[in-house]
Coordinates of C-alpha atoms and ligand atoms in Angstrom, one line a residue:
X1 CA 102.9 141.2 126.2
X2 CA 104.5 144.6 126.5
X3 CA 107.4 143.3 128.7
X4 CA 107.8 140.4 126.3
X5 CA 108.1 142.8 123.3
X6 CA 110.5 145.2 124.9
X7 CA 112.6 142.3 126.1
X8 CA 112.8 141.0 122.6
X9 CA 113.4 144.4 121.0
X10 CA 116.5 144.9 123.2
X11 CA 118.2 142.0 121.7
X12 CA 118.8 143.6 118.2
X13 CA 122.4 144.7 118.2
X14 CA 122.9 146.2 114.7
X15 CA 121.1 149.2 113.4
X16 CA 119.4 147.7 110.4
X17 CA 118.8 144.3 108.9
X18 CA 117.6 143.8 105.3
X19 CA 116.5 140.3 104.4
X20 CA 117.7 139.8 100.9
X21 CA 117.8 137.0 98.4
X22 CA 119.2 136.4 95.0
X23 CA 117.1 134.8 92.3
X24 CA 118.6 133.2 89.2
X25 CA 117.0 136.0 87.1
X26 CA 117.3 139.0 89.2
X27 CA 118.2 140.1 92.7
X28 CA 115.4 141.2 95.0
X29 CA 115.5 142.9 98.4
X30 CA 112.5 142.1 100.6
X31 CA 111.8 145.5 101.8
X32 CA 111.6 145.2 105.5
X33 CA 114.1 146.0 108.1
X34 CA 114.8 145.7 111.8
X35 CA 116.1 148.7 113.5
X36 CA 117.1 149.4 117.1
X37 CA 114.2 151.7 117.5
X38 CA 111.4 150.1 115.4
X39 CA 108.9 148.2 117.4
X40 CA 109.2 144.9 115.7
X41 CA 108.3 141.8 117.6
X42 CA 111.1 139.3 117.3
X43 CA 111.9 135.9 118.7
X44 CA 112.6 135.6 122.4
X45 CA 115.9 134.1 121.6
X46 CA 118.8 136.6 121.9
X47 CA 120.7 137.1 118.6
X48 CA 122.7 139.8 116.9
X49 CA 121.7 140.9 113.4
X50 CA 125.3 140.5 112.3
X51 CA 125.1 136.9 113.2
X52 CA 122.3 136.1 110.7
X53 CA 124.2 134.9 107.6
X54 CA 121.7 132.1 107.0
X55 CA 119.0 134.6 106.2
X56 CA 120.9 135.9 103.2
X57 CA 121.1 133.7 100.2
X58 CA 123.7 136.1 98.8
X59 CA 126.2 135.4 101.5
X60 CA 125.6 131.7 102.0
X61 CA 124.9 129.9 98.8
X62 CA 126.7 126.7 98.9
X63 CA 125.7 124.5 96.0
X64 CA 126.7 120.9 96.6
X65 CA 126.8 120.3 92.9
X66 CA 128.6 122.1 90.2
X67 CA 128.7 121.9 86.4
X68 CA 131.1 119.9 84.3
X69 CA 131.6 122.8 81.9
X70 CA 128.9 121.5 79.5
X71 CA 126.0 122.5 81.7
X72 CA 125.8 119.0 83.2
X73 CA 125.5 118.8 87.0
X74 CA 128.4 117.1 88.8
X75 CA 128.5 115.8 92.3
X76 CA 131.1 117.6 94.4
X77 CA 131.3 114.5 96.6
X78 CA 132.4 112.1 93.8
X79 CA 133.1 114.5 90.9
X80 CA 130.8 112.3 88.8
X81 CA 128.0 113.4 86.6
X82 CA 124.6 113.4 88.4
X83 CA 122.3 111.5 86.1
X84 CA 119.1 112.7 87.7
X85 CA 120.1 116.3 87.1
X86 CA 119.7 115.8 83.3
X87 CA 116.6 116.1 81.1
X88 CA 116.4 113.3 78.5
X89 CA 117.9 115.4 75.6
X90 CA 120.8 116.3 77.9
X91 CA 121.3 112.6 79.0
X92 CA 121.2 111.5 75.3
X93 CA 123.8 114.1 74.4
X94 CA 126.0 113.1 77.3
X95 CA 125.8 109.4 76.5
X96 CA 126.6 110.1 72.8
X97 CA 129.6 112.2 73.8
X98 CA 131.0 109.1 75.5
X99 CA 130.6 107.0 72.3
X100 CA 127.3 105.2 72.9
X101 CA 124.1 105.1 70.9
X102 CA 120.9 107.1 71.9
X103 CA 119.2 103.7 72.4
X104 CA 121.5 103.1 75.4
X105 CA 120.5 106.5 76.8
X106 CA 116.8 105.6 76.5
X107 CA 117.3 102.2 78.2
X108 CA 119.1 103.9 81.0
X109 CA 116.3 106.6 81.3
X110 CA 113.7 103.9 81.5
X111 CA 115.5 102.0 84.2
X112 CA 116.0 105.1 86.3
X113 CA 112.5 106.4 86.0
X114 CA 110.1 103.9 84.4
X115 CA 108.9 100.3 84.5
X116 CA 108.7 100.2 88.3
X117 CA 112.5 99.8 88.5
X118 CA 113.7 103.3 89.7
X119 CA 117.3 102.1 89.5
X120 CA 119.7 103.5 92.1
X121 CA 122.8 101.6 91.2
X122 CA 124.6 99.8 88.4
X123 CA 123.4 96.3 89.5
X124 CA 119.8 97.4 88.8
X125 CA 120.5 98.2 85.1
X126 CA 119.6 94.9 83.6
X127 CA 119.9 94.5 79.9
X128 CA 122.4 97.4 79.4
X129 CA 125.6 96.9 77.5
X130 CA 128.5 95.8 79.7
X131 CA 130.9 98.5 78.5
X132 CA 128.2 101.2 78.9
X133 CA 127.7 100.1 82.5
X134 CA 131.4 100.2 83.2
X135 CA 131.5 103.8 81.8
X136 CA 128.6 104.7 84.0
X137 CA 130.2 103.3 87.1
X138 CA 133.3 105.4 86.4
X139 CA 131.6 108.7 85.4
X140 CA 128.1 108.9 86.8
X141 CA 126.3 109.0 90.1
X142 CA 122.8 107.7 90.5
X143 CA 122.0 109.2 93.9
X144 CA 122.1 112.8 95.2
X145 CA 120.2 111.9 98.4
X146 CA 120.5 109.5 101.3
X147 CA 117.6 108.5 103.5
X148 CA 118.3 109.6 107.1
X149 CA 115.0 108.7 108.7
X150 CA 111.3 108.0 108.0
X151 CA 108.5 109.0 110.4
X152 CA 104.9 107.7 110.0
X153 CA 102.1 109.8 111.3
X154 CA 98.9 108.3 112.8
X155 CA 96.9 109.1 109.6
X156 CA 99.5 107.2 107.4
X157 CA 101.4 110.3 106.2
X158 CA 105.1 109.6 105.9
X159 CA 107.9 112.1 106.4
X160 CA 111.3 111.2 104.9
X161 CA 114.4 113.1 106.0
X162 CA 117.1 113.1 103.4
X163 CA 120.8 114.0 103.9
X164 CA 122.3 115.9 101.1
X165 CA 126.0 115.5 99.9
X166 CA 127.0 118.6 102.0
X167 CA 125.3 117.1 105.2
X168 CA 122.2 119.4 105.1
X169 CA 118.9 117.8 105.7
X170 CA 115.6 118.2 103.7
X171 CA 112.2 116.8 104.3
X172 CA 109.7 115.2 101.8
X173 CA 106.2 114.1 102.7
X174 CA 104.1 111.3 101.2
X175 CA 100.4 111.8 101.7
X176 CA 98.2 108.8 100.9
X177 CA 94.6 109.6 100.1
X178 CA 91.6 107.2 100.2
X179 CA 90.4 108.3 96.8
X180 CA 93.3 106.3 95.2
X181 CA 95.6 109.2 94.8
X182 CA 98.9 109.6 96.7
X183 CA 100.8 112.9 96.7
X184 CA 104.5 113.5 97.3
X185 CA 105.3 116.9 98.7
X186 CA 108.8 117.9 97.6
X187 CA 111.2 120.5 98.9
X188 CA 112.9 122.9 96.6
X189 CA 115.3 124.7 99.0
X190 CA 117.0 124.0 102.3
X191 CA 115.0 126.4 104.5
X192 CA 113.3 129.4 103.0
X193 CA 114.0 133.2 102.8
X194 CA 110.3 134.3 102.6
X195 CA 109.7 134.4 106.4
X196 CA 106.0 133.8 106.2
X197 CA 105.0 134.2 109.9
X198 CA 102.8 131.1 110.1
X199 CA 105.4 128.8 108.7
X200 CA 108.0 126.8 110.6
X201 CA 110.3 126.4 107.6
X202 CA 110.4 130.2 107.3
X203 CA 112.0 130.4 110.7
X204 CA 115.1 128.6 109.3
X205 CA 116.1 131.3 106.8
X206 CA 117.5 130.1 103.5
X207 CA 120.5 127.9 103.4
X208 CA 120.6 127.0 99.7
X209 CA 118.7 126.0 96.6
X210 CA 118.3 122.3 95.8
X211 CA 119.6 121.1 92.5
X212 CA 117.3 119.6 89.9
X213 CA 118.7 116.1 90.8
X214 CA 117.9 116.6 94.5
X215 CA 114.4 117.6 93.6
X216 CA 113.7 114.9 91.1
X217 CA 115.1 112.2 93.4
X218 CA 112.6 113.0 96.1
X219 CA 109.9 111.7 93.8
X220 CA 111.9 108.7 92.7
X221 CA 112.5 107.7 96.3
X222 CA 108.9 108.2 97.1
X223 CA 107.8 105.8 94.4
X224 CA 110.6 103.3 95.2
X225 CA 110.0 103.2 98.9
X226 CA 106.2 103.5 99.1
X227 CA 104.4 102.4 95.9
X228 CA 104.0 98.8 97.1
X229 CA 102.6 100.0 100.4
X230 CA 100.4 103.0 99.5
X231 CA 99.7 102.4 95.8
X232 CA 100.6 104.5 92.8
X233 CA 102.1 107.9 93.6
X234 CA 100.2 110.1 91.2
X235 CA 100.7 113.7 92.3
X236 CA 103.6 116.0 93.1
X237 CA 103.3 119.3 95.0
X238 CA 106.2 121.7 95.4
X239 CA 104.9 122.7 98.8
X240 CA 107.7 121.3 101.0
X241 CA 110.6 123.4 102.3
X242 CA 111.4 126.5 100.3
X243 CA 109.9 129.0 97.8
X244 CA 110.1 127.0 94.5
X245 CA 110.0 130.1 92.2
X246 CA 113.1 131.5 93.9
X247 CA 114.9 128.4 92.5
X248 CA 113.0 128.6 89.2
X249 CA 115.6 127.2 86.9
X250 CA 116.0 124.0 88.8
X251 CA 112.3 123.7 89.6
X252 CA 111.2 124.0 85.9
X253 CA 113.9 121.5 84.9
X254 CA 112.9 119.1 87.7
X255 CA 109.2 119.4 86.7
X256 CA 110.1 118.7 83.0
X257 CA 111.9 115.5 84.1
X258 CA 109.0 114.4 86.2
X259 CA 106.4 114.7 83.4
X260 CA 108.6 113.0 80.7
X261 CA 106.3 110.3 79.2
X262 CA 109.1 107.7 78.9
X263 CA 110.1 108.3 82.5
X264 CA 108.3 109.2 85.7
X265 CA 105.3 110.3 83.5
X266 CA 103.4 112.4 86.0
X267 CA 100.6 114.3 84.4
X268 CA 101.5 118.0 84.1
X269 CA 98.2 118.8 85.7
X270 CA 99.2 116.8 88.7
X271 CA 102.6 118.5 89.2
X272 CA 101.8 121.7 91.2
X273 CA 104.3 124.4 91.9
X274 CA 103.3 126.7 94.8
X275 CA 104.5 130.2 95.2
X276 CA 104.2 132.9 97.9
X277 CA 103.8 135.4 95.1
X278 CA 107.1 136.2 93.2
X279 CA 105.4 138.0 90.4
X280 CA 108.2 138.0 87.7
X281 CA 109.1 134.4 88.3
X282 CA 105.4 133.4 88.3
X283 CA 105.0 135.0 84.8
X284 CA 108.1 133.1 83.6
X285 CA 106.7 129.8 85.1
X286 CA 103.4 130.3 83.3
X287 CA 105.2 130.9 80.0
X288 CA 107.8 128.1 80.3
X289 CA 106.0 125.2 82.1
X290 CA 102.8 123.4 81.5
X291 CA 102.6 122.2 85.1
X292 CA 100.0 123.6 87.5
X293 CA 100.4 126.7 89.7
X294 CA 99.3 127.3 93.2
X295 CA 99.5 130.7 94.9
X296 CA 99.6 131.0 98.7
X297 CA 97.3 133.9 99.3
X298 CA 96.3 133.8 103.0
X299 CA 95.1 137.4 103.3
X300 CA 92.7 139.8 101.7
X301 CA 94.3 143.1 102.5
X302 CA 97.9 144.3 102.0
X303 CA 98.1 145.3 105.6
X304 CA 97.6 141.7 106.8
X305 CA 99.6 140.1 104.0
X306 CA 102.5 142.5 104.5
X307 CA 102.7 141.2 108.0
X308 CA 102.1 137.5 107.6
X309 CA 103.8 137.2 104.2
X310 CA 106.5 139.9 103.9
X311 CA 107.0 139.2 100.1
X312 CA 103.8 141.2 99.8
X313 CA 105.8 144.4 100.6
X314 CA 107.5 143.8 97.2
X315 CA 104.6 142.4 95.2
X316 CA 101.3 143.7 96.4
X317 CA 98.0 141.9 96.2
X318 CA 96.7 144.0 93.3
X319 CA 99.8 143.4 91.2
X320 CA 99.8 139.6 92.0
X321 CA 96.2 139.2 91.1
X322 CA 96.2 141.4 88.1
X323 CA 99.2 139.5 86.7
X324 CA 97.3 136.2 87.1
X325 CA 94.2 137.7 85.5
X326 CA 96.2 138.8 82.5
X327 CA 98.4 135.7 82.2
X328 CA 95.6 133.1 82.6
X329 CA 93.7 134.7 79.7
X330 CA 96.5 133.5 77.5
X331 CA 96.3 129.9 78.8
X332 CA 93.8 127.4 77.6
X333 CA 91.7 125.5 80.2
X334 CA 94.1 126.4 83.1
X335 CA 93.1 127.2 86.7
X336 CA 95.3 128.5 89.4
X337 CA 94.9 127.1 92.9
X338 CA 94.7 129.7 95.7
X339 CA 95.8 128.4 99.1
X340 CA 94.4 130.1 102.1
X341 CA 95.6 129.1 105.6
X342 CA 92.8 129.9 108.1
X343 CA 94.2 131.8 111.0
X344 CA 91.7 132.5 113.8
X345 CA 90.8 136.2 114.2
X346 CA 93.4 137.2 111.5
X347 CA 92.0 136.3 108.1
X348 CA 88.7 134.4 108.7
X349 CA 86.0 137.1 109.1
X350 CA 82.9 137.6 106.9
X351 CA 84.6 140.7 105.5
X352 CA 87.6 138.6 104.5
X353 CA 85.3 136.2 102.6
X354 CA 83.6 139.1 100.8
X355 CA 87.0 140.7 99.9
X356 CA 88.3 137.3 98.7
X357 CA 85.4 136.8 96.4
X358 CA 86.1 140.2 94.8
X359 CA 89.9 139.7 94.7
X360 CA 89.7 136.5 92.6
X361 CA 86.9 137.6 90.3
X362 CA 87.8 137.0 86.7
X363 CA 90.7 134.6 87.5
X364 CA 90.0 131.0 86.6
X365 CA 90.7 129.4 90.0
X366 CA 90.0 127.0 92.8
X367 CA 90.5 127.9 96.5
X368 CA 91.8 125.5 99.1
X369 CA 91.0 126.5 102.7
X370 CA 93.8 125.0 104.8
X371 CA 93.7 124.2 108.5
X372 CA 96.6 125.9 110.2
X373 CA 99.1 123.5 111.8
X374 CA 100.6 125.0 115.0
X375 CA 104.3 124.6 115.7
X376 CA 106.6 125.7 118.5
X377 CA 107.1 129.4 118.7
X378 CA 104.0 130.2 116.7
X379 CA 101.4 132.5 118.2
X380 CA 98.6 131.9 115.6
X381 CA 95.6 129.6 116.3
X382 CA 93.8 127.5 113.8
X383 CA 90.3 128.7 112.9
X384 CA 87.6 126.4 114.4
X385 CA 86.0 123.9 112.1
X386 CA 82.5 125.5 112.2
X387 CA 84.0 128.8 111.2
X388 CA 85.9 127.3 108.3
X389 CA 82.7 125.8 107.0
X390 CA 80.8 129.1 107.3
X391 CA 83.7 130.8 105.5
X392 CA 83.6 128.1 102.8
X393 CA 79.9 128.5 102.4
X394 CA 80.2 132.3 102.0
X395 CA 82.8 131.8 99.2
X396 CA 80.7 129.1 97.5
X397 CA 77.7 131.4 97.6
X398 CA 79.9 134.1 96.0
X399 CA 80.5 131.8 93.1
X400 CA 84.0 130.4 94.1
X401 CA 85.0 126.8 93.7
X402 CA 86.3 126.1 97.1
X403 CA 87.6 123.0 98.9
X404 CA 88.7 122.2 102.5
X405 CA 92.1 120.8 103.0
X406 CA 92.3 119.1 106.4
X407 CA 95.6 118.8 108.3
X408 CA 97.6 115.7 107.5
X409 CA 100.6 114.3 109.3
X410 CA 100.7 117.0 112.0
X411 CA 101.5 114.6 114.9
X412 CA 104.9 114.0 113.1
X413 CA 105.5 117.6 112.2
X414 CA 104.8 116.5 108.6
X415 CA 101.9 118.8 107.9
X416 CA 101.8 122.0 105.8
X417 CA 104.0 124.7 107.2
X418 CA 105.7 122.4 109.8
X419 CA 108.8 121.1 107.9
X420 CA 112.4 121.8 108.7
X421 CA 114.4 122.4 111.8
X422 CA 115.2 126.0 112.7
X423 CA 118.6 126.3 114.3
X424 CA 119.5 128.6 117.2
X425 CA 119.5 131.6 114.9
X426 CA 116.1 132.2 113.4
X427 CA 114.3 134.6 111.1
X428 CA 112.6 137.4 113.1
X429 CA 108.9 137.4 114.0
X430 CA 107.4 140.7 112.8
X431 CA 105.5 143.4 114.6
X432 CA 101.8 142.4 115.0
X433 CA 99.5 145.1 113.6
X434 CA 97.6 146.7 116.5
X435 CA 94.2 145.4 115.7
X436 CA 95.4 141.8 115.8
X437 CA 97.3 142.0 119.0
X438 CA 94.3 140.7 121.0
X439 CA 93.8 137.7 118.6
X440 CA 97.5 136.8 118.8
X441 CA 98.0 137.8 122.5
X442 CA 95.1 135.7 123.7
X443 CA 96.7 132.6 122.2
X444 CA 100.0 133.1 123.9
Ligands
LIG1 S1 105.1 129.2 103.5 FE1 106.4 128.5 101.9 S2 107.3 130.5 101.1 FE2 106.5 130.9 103.1 S3 108.2 130.7 104.5 FE3 107.1 128.7 104.4 S4 108.2 127.5 102.9 FE4 108.7 129.7 102.6

């Protein structure tokens, strides 16, 4: 272990690295750094800090879609308006600005999102005015994504790989459930800046945000491709690649489009946006959206959370939980979902269970205990099933509503925390706190 660490430390060539990201509403610096002398544990792969542009959203935002000057998203590939990047009021306004009636806009909306049509091209717009269709073919694009590949796991979970206009690839997962509910797990960014240590996507760093059209279309494709096979797709979770609340404008807009009653008509309670804990954006989300919120908690002390979820160095557990306590008082009949990935020897002790009960006290919530899905380069181990059940029982005895979420799709790298494809340059693994080095070292 010691040799391994010192070998890795010697590969840092610059003096300091700050991982930074820009949010639409403010710029935040995640306060951790790599220095030549600090004993951080980093990837075995040799890299220089100066060659890590993909970790910084500031330096590498490359939106594939721009605006048309009226706030309408335009494809840079075709210079046409992206229909799925518009809410219904925006679409209606755009249609009227081209001399057509609102009724035509509603017919178009219903063909794109409703009535089991999910139109992807002009030929599928039956019943629309001929001139209107001609205008659409000249000025509008139906698709922001192209299917690259589909993998099916042994448990029926599907992973769709989509190519974006700029050639980048994202992943979307369809999770059928025997209780008549099928969930689509959508990505909100290409990669992720948050660098959660247990997550494969985090190893990629952040490439760029997805547009609202790219997010919405993942759900449209899911219904179009799989409804006849797996039944109605009823739930959406923003738990794919990316930190949704770092891309909050596009995520709120996409969620609004998904819940429109004349269109995709997902229930707001069944559209869940998950965050690692960006507190200001979380507050904004609770004020502006009526969709559900999940918070990825995963630790009961700042020490552990600072390590496995570096965003905690900016927004500590107390602040995160106090904010939720205050904000949820103002919401009627609303529960937050806490996600807790079970890592053997790291966050699964009886003391963790006791602390967790205290931490969530007074917050209307449910807790999902999630089986950790290993991936290459990860040194964590999943907590054994018997221990997860003991942990669950302790929480339940402490008055928590708690559920177990078993792994789905892991044989196709489609499970929680397994999405994406880190390149040769990866986000750094952080120093393991001393008391966990045995737990981590024994699994290597
Ligand atoms: S767990 Fe979520 S927020 Fe954390 S690195 Fe992975 S994708 Fe990003």
